[in-house]
Coordinates of C-alpha atoms in Angstrom, one line a residue:
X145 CA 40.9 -90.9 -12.7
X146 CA 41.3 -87.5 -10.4
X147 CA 40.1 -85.6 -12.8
X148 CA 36.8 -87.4 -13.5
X149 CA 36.1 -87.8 -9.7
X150 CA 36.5 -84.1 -9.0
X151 CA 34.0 -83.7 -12.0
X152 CA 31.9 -86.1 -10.3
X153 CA 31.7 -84.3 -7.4
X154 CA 30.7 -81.0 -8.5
X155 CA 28.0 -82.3 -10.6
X156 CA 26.6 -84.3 -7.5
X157 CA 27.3 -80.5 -5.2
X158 CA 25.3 -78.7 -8.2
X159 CA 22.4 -81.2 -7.5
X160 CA 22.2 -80.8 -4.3
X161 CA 22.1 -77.2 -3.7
X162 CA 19.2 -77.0 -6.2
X163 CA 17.2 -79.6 -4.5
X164 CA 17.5 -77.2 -1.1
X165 CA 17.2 -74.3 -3.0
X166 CA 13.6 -75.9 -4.2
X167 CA 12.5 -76.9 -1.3
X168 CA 12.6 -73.3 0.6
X169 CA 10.9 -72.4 -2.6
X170 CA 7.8 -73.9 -1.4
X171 CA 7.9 -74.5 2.5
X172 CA 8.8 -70.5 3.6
X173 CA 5.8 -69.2 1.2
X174 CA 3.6 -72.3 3.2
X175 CA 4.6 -71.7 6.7
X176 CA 4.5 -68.1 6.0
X177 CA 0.7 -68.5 5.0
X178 CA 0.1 -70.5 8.2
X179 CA 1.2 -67.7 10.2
X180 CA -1.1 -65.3 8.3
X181 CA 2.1 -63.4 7.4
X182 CA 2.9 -62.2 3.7
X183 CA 5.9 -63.4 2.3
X184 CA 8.7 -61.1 2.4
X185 CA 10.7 -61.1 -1.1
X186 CA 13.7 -60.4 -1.0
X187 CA 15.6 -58.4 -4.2
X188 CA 19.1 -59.0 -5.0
X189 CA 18.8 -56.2 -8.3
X190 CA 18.1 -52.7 -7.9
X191 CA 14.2 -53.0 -7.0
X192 CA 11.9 -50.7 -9.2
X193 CA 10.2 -47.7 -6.9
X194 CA 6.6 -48.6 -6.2
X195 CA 4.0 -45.7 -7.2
X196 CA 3.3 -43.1 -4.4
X197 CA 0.1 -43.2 -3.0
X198 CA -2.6 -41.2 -4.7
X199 CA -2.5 -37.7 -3.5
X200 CA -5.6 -35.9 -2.2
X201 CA -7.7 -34.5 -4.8
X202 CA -7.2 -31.2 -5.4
X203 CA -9.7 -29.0 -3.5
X204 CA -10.4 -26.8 -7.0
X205 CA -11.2 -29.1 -9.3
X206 CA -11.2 -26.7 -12.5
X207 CA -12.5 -28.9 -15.5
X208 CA -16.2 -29.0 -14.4
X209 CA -16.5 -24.8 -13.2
X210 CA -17.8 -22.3 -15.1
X211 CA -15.1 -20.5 -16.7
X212 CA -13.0 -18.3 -14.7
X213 CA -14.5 -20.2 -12.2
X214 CA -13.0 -23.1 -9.9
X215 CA -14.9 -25.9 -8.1
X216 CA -14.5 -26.2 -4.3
X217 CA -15.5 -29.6 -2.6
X218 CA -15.8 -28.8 1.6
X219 CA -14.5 -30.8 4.0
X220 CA -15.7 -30.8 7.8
X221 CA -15.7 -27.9 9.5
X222 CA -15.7 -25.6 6.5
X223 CA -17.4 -22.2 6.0
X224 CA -18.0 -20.0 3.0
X225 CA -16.1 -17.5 5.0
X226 CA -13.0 -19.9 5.3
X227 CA -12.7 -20.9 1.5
X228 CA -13.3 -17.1 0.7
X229 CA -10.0 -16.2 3.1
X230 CA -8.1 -19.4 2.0
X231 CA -8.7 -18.9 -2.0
X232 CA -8.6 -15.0 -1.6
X233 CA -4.9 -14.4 -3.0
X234 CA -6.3 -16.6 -6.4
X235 CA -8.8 -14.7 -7.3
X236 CA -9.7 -10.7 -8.5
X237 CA -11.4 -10.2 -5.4
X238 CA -9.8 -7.4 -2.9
X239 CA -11.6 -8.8 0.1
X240 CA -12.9 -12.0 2.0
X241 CA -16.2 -10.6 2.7
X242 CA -16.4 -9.8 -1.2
X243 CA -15.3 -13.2 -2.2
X244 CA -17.6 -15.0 0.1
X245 CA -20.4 -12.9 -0.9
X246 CA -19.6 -14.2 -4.6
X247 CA -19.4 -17.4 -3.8
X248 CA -22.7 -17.6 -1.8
X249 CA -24.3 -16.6 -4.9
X250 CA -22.4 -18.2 -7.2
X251 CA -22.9 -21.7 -5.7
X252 CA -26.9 -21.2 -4.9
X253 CA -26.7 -19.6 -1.5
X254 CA -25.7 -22.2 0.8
X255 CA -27.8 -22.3 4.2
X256 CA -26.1 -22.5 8.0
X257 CA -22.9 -21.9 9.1
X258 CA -20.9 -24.5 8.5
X259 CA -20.4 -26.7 5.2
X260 CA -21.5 -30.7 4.4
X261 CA -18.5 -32.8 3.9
X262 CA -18.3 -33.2 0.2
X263 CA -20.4 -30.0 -0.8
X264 CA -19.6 -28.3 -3.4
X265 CA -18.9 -24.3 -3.8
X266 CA -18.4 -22.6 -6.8
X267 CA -15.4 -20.0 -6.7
X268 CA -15.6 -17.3 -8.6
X269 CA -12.7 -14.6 -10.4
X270 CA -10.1 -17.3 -10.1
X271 CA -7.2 -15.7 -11.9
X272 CA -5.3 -17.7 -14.5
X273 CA -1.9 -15.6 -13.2
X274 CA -1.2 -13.1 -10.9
X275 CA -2.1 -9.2 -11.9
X276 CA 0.7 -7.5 -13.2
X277 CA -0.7 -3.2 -13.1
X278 CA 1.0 -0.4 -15.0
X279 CA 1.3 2.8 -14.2
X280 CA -0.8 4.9 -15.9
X281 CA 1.5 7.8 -17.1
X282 CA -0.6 11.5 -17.4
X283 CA 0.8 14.9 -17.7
X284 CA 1.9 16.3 -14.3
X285 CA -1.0 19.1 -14.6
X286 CA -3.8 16.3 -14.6
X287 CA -6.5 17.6 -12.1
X288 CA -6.7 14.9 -9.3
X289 CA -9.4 15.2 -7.4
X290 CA -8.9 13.0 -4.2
X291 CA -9.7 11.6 -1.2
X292 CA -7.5 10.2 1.4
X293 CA -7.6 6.7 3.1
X294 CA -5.5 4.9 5.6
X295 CA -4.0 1.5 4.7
X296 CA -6.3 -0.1 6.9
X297 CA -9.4 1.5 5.6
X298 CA -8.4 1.1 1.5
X299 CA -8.3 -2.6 2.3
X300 CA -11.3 -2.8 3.6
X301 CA -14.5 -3.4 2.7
X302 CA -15.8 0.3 3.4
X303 CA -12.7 1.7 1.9
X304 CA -14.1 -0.3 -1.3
X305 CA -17.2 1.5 -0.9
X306 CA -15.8 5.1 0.0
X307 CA -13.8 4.7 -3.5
X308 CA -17.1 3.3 -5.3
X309 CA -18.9 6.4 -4.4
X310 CA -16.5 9.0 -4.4
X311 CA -16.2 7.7 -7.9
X312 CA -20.0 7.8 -8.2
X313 CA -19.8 11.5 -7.8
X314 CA -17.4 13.2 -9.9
X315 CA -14.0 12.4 -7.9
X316 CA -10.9 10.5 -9.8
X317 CA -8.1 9.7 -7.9
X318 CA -7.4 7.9 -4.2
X319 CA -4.8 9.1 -1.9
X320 CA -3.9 5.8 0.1
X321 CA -1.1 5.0 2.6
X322 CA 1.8 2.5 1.4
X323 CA 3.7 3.8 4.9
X324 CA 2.1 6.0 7.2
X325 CA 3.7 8.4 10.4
X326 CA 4.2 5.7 12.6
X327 CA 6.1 4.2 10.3
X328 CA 3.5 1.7 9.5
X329 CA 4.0 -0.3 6.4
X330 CA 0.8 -1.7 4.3
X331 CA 1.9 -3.5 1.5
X332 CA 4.4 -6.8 1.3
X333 CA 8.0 -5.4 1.2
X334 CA 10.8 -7.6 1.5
X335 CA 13.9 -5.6 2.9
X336 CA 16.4 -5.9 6.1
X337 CA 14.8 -2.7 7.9
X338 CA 11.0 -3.5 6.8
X339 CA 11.0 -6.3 9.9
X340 CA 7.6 -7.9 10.4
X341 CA 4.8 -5.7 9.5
X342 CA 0.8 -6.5 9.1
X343 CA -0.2 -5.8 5.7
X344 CA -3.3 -4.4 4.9
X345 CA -3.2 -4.3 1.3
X346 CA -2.0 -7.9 0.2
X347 CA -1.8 -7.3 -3.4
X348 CA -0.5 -4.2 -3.9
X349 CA -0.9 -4.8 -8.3
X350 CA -5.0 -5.8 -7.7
X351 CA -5.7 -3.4 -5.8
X352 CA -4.3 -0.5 -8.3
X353 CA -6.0 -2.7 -11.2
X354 CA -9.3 -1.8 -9.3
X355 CA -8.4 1.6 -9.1
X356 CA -8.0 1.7 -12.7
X357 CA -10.7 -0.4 -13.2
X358 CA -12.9 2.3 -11.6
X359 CA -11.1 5.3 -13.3
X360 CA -9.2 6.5 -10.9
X361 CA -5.4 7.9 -10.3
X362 CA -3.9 6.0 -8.0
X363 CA -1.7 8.0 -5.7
X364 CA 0.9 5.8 -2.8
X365 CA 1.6 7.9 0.3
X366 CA 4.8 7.4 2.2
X367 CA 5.5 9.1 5.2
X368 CA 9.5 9.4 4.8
X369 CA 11.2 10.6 8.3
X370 CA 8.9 10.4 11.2
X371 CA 9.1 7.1 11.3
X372 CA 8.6 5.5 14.8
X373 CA 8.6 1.9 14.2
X374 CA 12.2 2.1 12.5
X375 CA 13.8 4.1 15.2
X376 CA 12.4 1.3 18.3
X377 CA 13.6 -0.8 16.2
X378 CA 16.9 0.3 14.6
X379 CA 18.2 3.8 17.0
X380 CA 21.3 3.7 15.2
X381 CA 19.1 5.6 12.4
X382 CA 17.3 8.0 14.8
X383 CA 18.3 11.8 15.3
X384 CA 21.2 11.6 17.6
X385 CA 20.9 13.5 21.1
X386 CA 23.9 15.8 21.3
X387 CA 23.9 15.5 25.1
X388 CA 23.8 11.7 25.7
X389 CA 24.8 10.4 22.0
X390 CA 21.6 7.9 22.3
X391 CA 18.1 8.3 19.7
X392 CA 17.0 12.1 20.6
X393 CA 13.5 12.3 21.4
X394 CA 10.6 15.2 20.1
X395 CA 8.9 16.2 23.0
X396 CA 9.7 12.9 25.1
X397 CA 8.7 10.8 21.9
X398 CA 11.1 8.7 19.7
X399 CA 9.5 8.9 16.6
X400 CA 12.0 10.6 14.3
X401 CA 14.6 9.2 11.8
X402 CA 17.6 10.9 10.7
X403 CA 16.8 12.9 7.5
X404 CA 20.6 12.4 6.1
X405 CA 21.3 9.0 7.0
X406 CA 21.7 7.0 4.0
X407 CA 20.4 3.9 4.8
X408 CA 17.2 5.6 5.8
X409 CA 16.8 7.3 2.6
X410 CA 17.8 4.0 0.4
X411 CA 14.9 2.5 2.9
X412 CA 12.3 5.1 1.6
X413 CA 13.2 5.1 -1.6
X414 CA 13.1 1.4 -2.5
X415 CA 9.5 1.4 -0.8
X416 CA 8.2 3.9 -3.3
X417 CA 10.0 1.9 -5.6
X418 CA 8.3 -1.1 -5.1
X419 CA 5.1 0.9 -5.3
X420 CA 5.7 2.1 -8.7
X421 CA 6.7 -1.3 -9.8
X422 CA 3.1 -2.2 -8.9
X423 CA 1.1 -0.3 -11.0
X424 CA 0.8 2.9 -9.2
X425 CA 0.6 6.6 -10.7
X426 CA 1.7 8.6 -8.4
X427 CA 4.3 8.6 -5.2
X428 CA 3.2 11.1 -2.5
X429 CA 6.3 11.7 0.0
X430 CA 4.9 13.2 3.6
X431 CA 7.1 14.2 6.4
X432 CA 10.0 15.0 3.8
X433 CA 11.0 17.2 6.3
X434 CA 13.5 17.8 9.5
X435 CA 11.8 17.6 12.9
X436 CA 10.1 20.9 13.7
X437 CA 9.3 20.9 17.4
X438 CA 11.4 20.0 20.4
X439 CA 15.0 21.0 21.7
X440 CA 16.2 21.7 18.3
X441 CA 20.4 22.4 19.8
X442 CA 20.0 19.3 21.2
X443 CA 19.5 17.1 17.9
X444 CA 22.3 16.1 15.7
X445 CA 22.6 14.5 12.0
X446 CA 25.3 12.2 10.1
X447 CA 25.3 15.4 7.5
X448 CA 27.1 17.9 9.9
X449 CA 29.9 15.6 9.9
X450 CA 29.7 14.3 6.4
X451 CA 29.1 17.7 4.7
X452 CA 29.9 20.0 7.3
X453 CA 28.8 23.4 5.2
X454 CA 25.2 21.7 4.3
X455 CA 22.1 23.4 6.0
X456 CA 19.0 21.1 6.4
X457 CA 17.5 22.3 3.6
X458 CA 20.6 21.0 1.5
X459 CA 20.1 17.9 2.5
X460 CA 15.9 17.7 1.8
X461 CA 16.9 19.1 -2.1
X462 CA 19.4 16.4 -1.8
X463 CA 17.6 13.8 -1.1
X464 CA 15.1 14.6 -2.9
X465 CA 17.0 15.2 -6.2
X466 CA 18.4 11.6 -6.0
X467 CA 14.6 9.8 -5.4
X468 CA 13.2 11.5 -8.5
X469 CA 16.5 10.4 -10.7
X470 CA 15.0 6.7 -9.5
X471 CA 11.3 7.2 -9.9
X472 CA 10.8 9.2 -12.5
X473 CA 12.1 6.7 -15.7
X474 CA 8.6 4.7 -14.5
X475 CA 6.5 7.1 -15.6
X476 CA 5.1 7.5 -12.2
X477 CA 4.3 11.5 -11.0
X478 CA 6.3 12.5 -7.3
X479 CA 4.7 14.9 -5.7
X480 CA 5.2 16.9 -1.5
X481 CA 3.4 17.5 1.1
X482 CA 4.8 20.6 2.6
X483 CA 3.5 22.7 5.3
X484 CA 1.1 25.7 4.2
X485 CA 3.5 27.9 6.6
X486 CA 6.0 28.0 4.0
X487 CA 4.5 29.7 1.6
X488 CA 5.1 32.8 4.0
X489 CA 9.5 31.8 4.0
X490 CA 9.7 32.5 7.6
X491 CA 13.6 31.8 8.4
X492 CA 12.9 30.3 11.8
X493 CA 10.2 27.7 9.5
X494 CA 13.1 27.0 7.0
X495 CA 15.8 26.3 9.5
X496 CA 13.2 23.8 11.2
X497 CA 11.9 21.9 8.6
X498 CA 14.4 22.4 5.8
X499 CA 11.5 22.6 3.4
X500 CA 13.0 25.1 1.2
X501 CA 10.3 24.7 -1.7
X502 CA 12.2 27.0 -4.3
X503 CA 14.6 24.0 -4.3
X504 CA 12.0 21.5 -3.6
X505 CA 10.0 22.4 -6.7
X506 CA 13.0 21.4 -9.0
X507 CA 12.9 17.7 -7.9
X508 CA 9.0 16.7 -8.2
X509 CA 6.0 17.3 -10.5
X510 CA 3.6 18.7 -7.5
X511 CA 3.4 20.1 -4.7
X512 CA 0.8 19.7 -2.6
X513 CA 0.7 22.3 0.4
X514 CA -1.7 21.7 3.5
X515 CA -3.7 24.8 3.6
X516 CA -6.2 23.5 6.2
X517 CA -7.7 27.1 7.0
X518 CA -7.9 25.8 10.8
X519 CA -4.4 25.4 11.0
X520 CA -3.1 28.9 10.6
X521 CA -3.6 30.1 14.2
X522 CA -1.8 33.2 14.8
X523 CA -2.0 34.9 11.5
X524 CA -2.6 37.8 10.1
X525 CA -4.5 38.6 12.9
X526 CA -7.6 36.6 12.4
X527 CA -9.0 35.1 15.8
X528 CA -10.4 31.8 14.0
X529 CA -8.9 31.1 11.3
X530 CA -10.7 28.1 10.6
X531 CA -13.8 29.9 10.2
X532 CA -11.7 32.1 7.0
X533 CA -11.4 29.6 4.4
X534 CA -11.3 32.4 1.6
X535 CA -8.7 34.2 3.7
X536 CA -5.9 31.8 4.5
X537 CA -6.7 29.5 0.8
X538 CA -6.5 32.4 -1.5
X539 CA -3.8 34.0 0.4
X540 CA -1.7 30.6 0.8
X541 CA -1.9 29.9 -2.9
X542 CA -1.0 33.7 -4.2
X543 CA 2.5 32.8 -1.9
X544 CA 3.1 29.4 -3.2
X545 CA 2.2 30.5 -7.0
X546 CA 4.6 33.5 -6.6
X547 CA 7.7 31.5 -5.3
X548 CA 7.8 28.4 -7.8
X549 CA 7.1 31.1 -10.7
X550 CA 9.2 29.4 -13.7
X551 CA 9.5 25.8 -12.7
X552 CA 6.3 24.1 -14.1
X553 CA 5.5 22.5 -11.1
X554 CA 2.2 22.2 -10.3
X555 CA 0.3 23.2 -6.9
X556 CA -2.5 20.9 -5.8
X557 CA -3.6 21.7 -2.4
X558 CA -4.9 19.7 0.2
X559 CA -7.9 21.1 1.8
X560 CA -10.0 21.0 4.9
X561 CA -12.7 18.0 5.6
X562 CA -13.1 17.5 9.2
X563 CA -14.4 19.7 11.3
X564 CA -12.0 20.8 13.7
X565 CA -11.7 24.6 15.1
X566 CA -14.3 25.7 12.6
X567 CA -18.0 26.1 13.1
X568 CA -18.7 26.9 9.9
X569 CA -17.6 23.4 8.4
X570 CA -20.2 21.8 5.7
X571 CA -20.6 21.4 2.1
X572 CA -20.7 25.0 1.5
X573 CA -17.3 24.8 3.4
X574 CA -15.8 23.0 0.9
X575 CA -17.3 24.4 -2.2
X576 CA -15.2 27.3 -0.7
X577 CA -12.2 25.7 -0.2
X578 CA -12.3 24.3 -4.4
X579 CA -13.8 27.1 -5.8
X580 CA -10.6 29.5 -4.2
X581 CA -8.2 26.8 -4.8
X582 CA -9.3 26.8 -8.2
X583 CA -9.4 30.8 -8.7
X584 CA -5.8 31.4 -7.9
X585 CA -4.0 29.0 -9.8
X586 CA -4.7 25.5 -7.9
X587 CA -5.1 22.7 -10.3
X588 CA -6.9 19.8 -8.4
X589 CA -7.4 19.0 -5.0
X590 CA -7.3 16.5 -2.4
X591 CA -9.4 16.1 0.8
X592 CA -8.4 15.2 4.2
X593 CA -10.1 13.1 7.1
X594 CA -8.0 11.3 9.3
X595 CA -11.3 9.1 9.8
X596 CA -11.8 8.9 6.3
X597 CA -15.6 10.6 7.0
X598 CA -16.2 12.4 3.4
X599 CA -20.0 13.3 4.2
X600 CA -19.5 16.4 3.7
X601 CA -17.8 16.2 0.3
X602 CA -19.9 13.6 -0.7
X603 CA -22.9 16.3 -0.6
X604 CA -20.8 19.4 -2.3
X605 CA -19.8 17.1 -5.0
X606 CA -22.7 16.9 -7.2
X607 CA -23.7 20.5 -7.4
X608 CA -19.5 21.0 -8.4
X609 CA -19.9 18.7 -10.6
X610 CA -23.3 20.0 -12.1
X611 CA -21.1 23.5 -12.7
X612 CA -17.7 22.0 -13.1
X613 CA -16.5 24.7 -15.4
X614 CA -16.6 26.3 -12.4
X615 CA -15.1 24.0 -9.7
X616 CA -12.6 22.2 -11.6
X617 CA -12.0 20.8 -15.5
X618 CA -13.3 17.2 -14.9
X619 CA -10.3 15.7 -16.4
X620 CA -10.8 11.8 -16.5
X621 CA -8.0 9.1 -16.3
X622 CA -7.1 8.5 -19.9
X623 CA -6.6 5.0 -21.3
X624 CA -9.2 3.3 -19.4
X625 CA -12.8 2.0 -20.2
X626 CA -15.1 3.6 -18.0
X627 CA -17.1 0.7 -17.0
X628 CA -19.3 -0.1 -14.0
X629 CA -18.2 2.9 -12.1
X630 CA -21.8 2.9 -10.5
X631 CA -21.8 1.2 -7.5
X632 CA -24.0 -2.0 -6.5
X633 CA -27.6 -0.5 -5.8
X634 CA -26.9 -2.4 -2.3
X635 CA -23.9 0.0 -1.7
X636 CA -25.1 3.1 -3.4
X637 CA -26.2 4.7 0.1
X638 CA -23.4 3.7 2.3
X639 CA -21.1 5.8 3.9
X640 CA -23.1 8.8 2.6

C-alpha cells in the first residue's frame, strides 16, 4: 500500500511539471511579442557558432581584369593618385606617379580629381609574387660605364628617366646609394643599429630587376665609416677623444665611426649583404678609410688596445679581407673608392687614411680611384689643375697601374662631371677624361655629379659611342634581353 502511493505521487509530480513546463511554452513567446521583443532562447548544449558577417569585398576583385591586371572599385574620397600609392608595393611599378599614370590609361582616363563611389579602375602589373633578382655574375674586367645617383634621386621618377637615357646613349651600369656619408640608409634593413630610417628605394629586388631589365650593371654604394647618423645615435661606436674619452669630433663635427670597432664593421657588412641578397652586381664601399682631417693625436680606436702593433692600414686590409670572404660566394664584384692622392704613396696620406692600396688590391675585384682633375690642387706645380685633365688622369693612372702590378685587379676610375674649379668643363671635357682613362690602362668609367646633372655626358656620349673602339669596348650586360631600352617618346628629351 506504501509503495503504490509513493508511485502514485510521482506520476501525479510528473504531470504536473509538464503542464507548467507547456504553459511557458506558449505565454513567454506571446507576451514577448506584445512587447515587440524577440524571444530570447536559451541553450543548455554547446550552441553552434553563428556565421561571421560577410566581410567587405575585396577592393581588387581579380576574376573580371585583364590579365596581370586587378580591378579596383573607389570608394569616397579616392584618387588615382591614392590607389596608385596604396597598390604600389603589388605591382612592377617603381613609382606612384608611374603607377597612376598606368592606371589613368588603363581604366579610360578618368576626369577630376577625385573618384565616384563605386567606380571602377583598372590596376595594371599586379605581380602574382614578390620579385626575387639575381645577381648577375660578369668577369671583374667588365667595362662599366656609369653614372651616379643618390638614393633619393634612383627612386624617383627623374632618376627613372636619367637611367632610361643614359641607357639610350651607350652607358650600362648605375652607381646608386644603399647608404650614403651621412649615414643615410635607402633600402629596408632590419638590424639593432639601422634605427628608423626613410627609405627611398622600397623594393630593393624591383628596382635591380629594372636595371636588368634595361641592361644595366647594377652597382650598391655604401659609405662604410663616416657615418653621422650612427655616431648621434650610438657614440659608443664613434672615434674616441683621447682628451675627454667622449665621440671625438672632425673639425667640430661628429660624423665619424670607429674604423676597428667590430660591431661597426658587422653593421656594414650585413648591409652590403642584404644588397647582394637582392639582386645586385656589384658592392661599392666609399669612405673605407680612417678620418683624414682634424686633430689626428687627439683620436683614438678599439684596435690600439686590441692589437697594439697594428697601424691603420692593418686594420682597412683587415677589414676588408674579412667582407670579401662574405660577399664574394654571391657572385657579386666589391670594388673601393680610394682617394686619387694615393696613387702618389705619400707617408703622411697613408698614416691618415690607412688606404694602403698594395694591400687593398688583394681584397676586391676594382678599384675605383677619384681622379677628379680639379681636386689635385697643389701638384706638380700646376696653378689649375682642374683645367689639366690630361695631366693629373694620365699621370694618376700610370701610378695606380704601377703599384697593383701582379694582382689582377682592375682600375676603373671615377672621373669629373660637374663643373667645379674648371673653366674648361664640357663634353670635350669629358671625352678627355675617357679617352686618357682609357689610354693608360683604365677599363671603364664612372661619372660623378653630386646633383645627378649628366648634361654634359649626355652630349659626349654619342660621338664615343659612334667611335667606341676608341673610347671604350662597348661591353653589354650578358644574359639579358635587350628590350625596350628606348625610352617613352614622352621622356626621350628630359633631363638632356
Amino acid at each position: 500500500m506504501r509503495r503504490s502511493s509513493s508511485i502514485l505521487i510521482i506520476v501525479l509530480s510528473c504531470l504536473a511539471l509538464g503542464f507548467v513546463s507547456w504553459r511557458l511554452a506558449f505565454e513567454v513567446p506571446a507576451a514577448a511579442a506584445q512587447a515587440g521583443q524577440s524571444p530570447e532562447l536559451v541553450r543548455t548544449s554547446n550552441p553552434v557558432p553563428r556565421p561571421p558577417k560577410p566581410a567587405e569585398p575585396p577592393a581588387l576583385v581579380t576574376s573580371i581584369a585583364p590579365p596581370g591586371s586587378a580591378m579596383y572599385v573607389a570608394k569616397r574620397g579616392d584618387t588615382v593618385t591614392l590607389v596608385a600609392h596604396r597598390f604600389l608595393s603589388q605591382t612592377s611599378y617603381l613609382t606612384s606617379s608611374e603607377l597612376a599614370e598606368a592606371i589613368r590609361k588603363a581604366s579610360g582616363n578618368p576626369q577630376g580629381t577625385y573618384l565616384k563611389s563605386g567606380q571602377e579602375l583598372i590596376v595594371p602589373g599586379i605581380l602574382a609574387t614578390p620579385i626575387v633578382e639575381k645577381t648577375i655574375r660578369v668577369p671583374r674586367d667588365f667595362e662599366v660605364r656609369a653614372v651616379y645617383l643618390t638614393g633619393v634621386m634612383a627612386g624617383s621618377d627623374r632618376g627613372l628617366r636619367i637611367i632610361r637615357r643614359w641607357r639610350e646613349l651607350g652607358g650600362n651600369a648605375v652607381v646608386f646609394d644603399i647608404k650614403d656619408s651621412d649615414g643615410s640608409i635607402n633600402i629596408p634593413f632590419d638590424h639593432p643599429l639601422a634605427g628608423g630610417h626613410h627609405v627611398a628605394i622600397h623594393d630593393l629586388p624591383k628596382f635591380t630587376h629594372f636595371l636588368h631589365s634595361q641592361g644595366m650593371h647594377a652597382i650598391a654604394r655604401v659609405a662604410i665609416f663616416r657615418d653621422e647618423r650612427l655616431v648621434v645615435a650610438h657614440p659608443e661606436l664613434a672615434v674616441k677623444s683621447h682628451k675627454t674619452g667622449q665621440a671625438w669630433r672632425e673639425n667640430g663635427k661628429l660624423v665619424w665611426t670607429d674604423p676597428s670597432q667590430p660591431k661597426v664593421q658587422e653593421f656594414n657588412i650585413a648591409l652590403a649583404k642584404k644588397a647582394a641578397d637582392s639582386g645586385v652586381d656589384e658592392i661599392q664601399f666609399d669612405y673605407v678609410r680612417f678620418p683624414a682631417e682634424g686633430d689626428q693625436k687627439n683620436a683614438t680606436f678599439v684596435f690600439q688596445t686590441q692589437h697594439p702593433t697594428w697601424h691603420r692600414s692593418e686594420v682597412i686590409a683587415d677589414f676588408l679581407k674579412h667582407a670579401y670572404a662574405e660577399l664574394h660566394p654571391s657572385g657579386v664584384l666589391l670594388s673601393l673608392d680610394v682617394f686619387g692622392i694615393m696613387a702618389w704613396q705619400r707617408p703622411v696620406d697613408l698614416a691618415h687614411t690607412g688606404q694602403d692600396i698594395v694591400q687593398m688590391a688583394k681584397y676586391c675585384d676594382v678599384l675605383s680611384p677619384m681622379i677628379y682633375p680639379s681636386h689635385f690642387f697643389g701638384m706638380d706645380g700646376i696653378k689649375h689643375p682642374g683645367d689639366a685633365p690630361e695631366h693629373f688622369i694620365a699621370e694618376s693612372m700610370k701610378r695606380f697601374e704601377l703599384i697593383t702590378k701582379g694582382s689582377d685587379v682592375v682600375i676603373r676610375p671615377w672621373l669629373q662631371a660637374f663643373r667645379w674649379r674648371t673653366k674648361t668643363y664640357s663634353p670635350k671635357y669629358i671625352e678627355v677624361q675617357v679617352l686618357t682613362a682609357k689610354n693608360t690602362g683604365g677599363i671603364g668609367f664612372l661619372f660623378w655629379n653630386a646633383g645627378n646633372d649628366y648634361t654634359k655626358p649626355y652630349v659626349a656620349m654619342p660621338e664615343m659611342r659612334a667611335d667606341k673602339g676608341k673610347y671604350f669596348r662597348g661591353d653589354e650586360l650578358p644574359g639579358v634581353v635587350q628590350a625596350g631600352l628606348t625610352p617613352p617618346t614622352d621622356q626621350a628629351g628630359i633631363d638632356k
